[in-house]
Structures are given as C-alpha cells and as structure tokens.
Coordinates of C-alpha atoms in Angstrom, one line a residue:
A697 CA -85.4 -179.1 -98.8
A698 CA -86.6 -181.8 -96.5
S699 CA -89.1 -181.6 -93.7
G700 CA -87.8 -179.5 -90.7
S701 CA -85.6 -177.6 -93.0
V702 CA -84.5 -173.9 -92.1
V703 CA -85.8 -172.8 -95.6
K704 CA -88.4 -170.1 -94.8
D705 CA -90.2 -169.9 -98.2
T706 CA -91.4 -173.2 -99.7
T707 CA -92.9 -171.6 -102.8
R708 CA -91.2 -173.0 -106.0
E709 CA -91.9 -172.0 -109.6
I710 CA -92.0 -174.6 -112.4
Y711 CA -90.7 -172.6 -115.7
F712 CA -91.0 -175.6 -117.9
A713 CA -92.2 -179.3 -117.9
Q714 CA -92.1 -181.6 -120.9
L715 CA -92.8 -185.3 -121.3
Q716 CA -91.3 -187.0 -124.3
K717 CA -91.0 -190.5 -125.6
R718 CA -87.4 -191.3 -126.6
G719 CA -87.2 -194.9 -127.8
D720 CA -88.4 -197.1 -125.1
L721 CA -88.1 -194.4 -122.4
L722 CA -90.5 -191.8 -121.3
V723 CA -88.3 -188.6 -120.4
L724 CA -89.7 -185.9 -118.0
D725 CA -87.9 -182.6 -118.2
I726 CA -88.7 -180.1 -115.5
V727 CA -87.0 -176.8 -115.0
G728 CA -87.9 -174.7 -111.9
S729 CA -86.6 -172.1 -109.5
G730 CA -85.8 -174.9 -107.0
F731 CA -87.2 -178.2 -105.8
L732 CA -88.5 -179.3 -102.4
Y733 CA -87.7 -182.8 -101.0
N734 CA -89.3 -185.4 -103.3
M735 CA -91.1 -182.8 -105.3
V736 CA -90.0 -184.0 -108.7
R737 CA -90.7 -187.8 -107.6
I738 CA -94.2 -186.7 -106.5
L739 CA -95.0 -184.7 -109.6
T740 CA -93.9 -187.7 -111.6
G741 CA -96.2 -190.0 -109.7
T742 CA -99.0 -187.7 -110.2
L743 CA -98.4 -187.6 -114.0
I744 CA -98.1 -191.5 -114.0
E745 CA -101.6 -191.6 -112.4
V746 CA -102.9 -189.4 -115.0
G747 CA -101.5 -191.6 -117.6
R748 CA -103.2 -194.5 -116.0
G749 CA -106.6 -192.9 -115.9
E750 CA -106.5 -192.8 -112.1
K751 CA -106.5 -189.0 -112.1
M752 CA -107.7 -186.4 -114.7
A753 CA -105.2 -184.0 -116.3
E754 CA -107.4 -181.2 -115.4
S755 CA -107.1 -182.0 -111.7
I756 CA -103.5 -181.1 -111.6
E757 CA -104.0 -177.3 -111.2
G758 CA -106.4 -178.0 -108.3
I759 CA -104.0 -180.4 -106.6
L760 CA -101.3 -177.7 -106.8
E761 CA -103.5 -175.0 -105.5
A762 CA -104.7 -177.1 -102.6
K763 CA -101.2 -177.6 -101.2
E764 CA -102.2 -181.0 -99.8
R765 CA -99.7 -183.6 -100.1
S766 CA -102.4 -186.3 -99.9
S767 CA -104.2 -184.9 -103.1
A768 CA -101.1 -185.7 -105.2
G769 CA -99.9 -188.9 -106.6
F770 CA -97.5 -191.4 -105.2
T771 CA -93.8 -190.8 -104.7
V772 CA -92.0 -192.7 -107.5
P773 CA -88.8 -194.6 -106.4
A774 CA -85.6 -192.5 -107.2
R775 CA -84.2 -195.2 -109.5
G776 CA -84.3 -193.9 -113.2
L777 CA -84.4 -190.3 -112.2
T778 CA -81.4 -188.2 -113.0
L779 CA -80.4 -184.6 -112.0
S780 CA -78.9 -183.3 -115.3
E781 CA -78.0 -179.8 -114.6
V782 CA -78.0 -177.0 -111.9
R783 CA -77.8 -173.4 -113.0
Y784 CA -77.3 -170.4 -110.8

C-alpha cells in the first residue's frame, strides 16, 4: 500500500523473519499478514545497519513501537529483492 492509499488499517503482523547465508548470498525470508509500500525494503535496510554496527539489534523493537519512519534504516534498492510466494 502506498501513501494516500484507501487502506484503513496499516497494521501488519510479521509471522516469521529469518536471515541465512546461502553461498555468497544473504537471504532474508519474511512472512507476514501483508506488507506496506517499501516495508520489506526498509526492514532490510534496518537490518543492514545493524549488521554494520550502525544500529543495535536491541533497538529494533523500539523502532517498530515508535512508528516513526525516520527511526528506521534506509530503504534498500529494489534490485535483488524477489517476491517468491503469495498466499490467501
């Protein structure tokens, strides 16, 4: 959902998130009730900043609770991200 969308409730639930190394790749699997515009790209950017030591892993819960976009990490470029499955 993009800004200005007619979606009334922007609350989404993440059921599962896992980061794995597969060969030369880092693979982030995220399963949720739905995703907002750029949500996965922002989550990925936040995790990259944690990996670089720019943010503490313990800060992620506070970032989510604050509901302030400026608290989260950067928005990663779309290249390399793949939607692998949609379930209803």
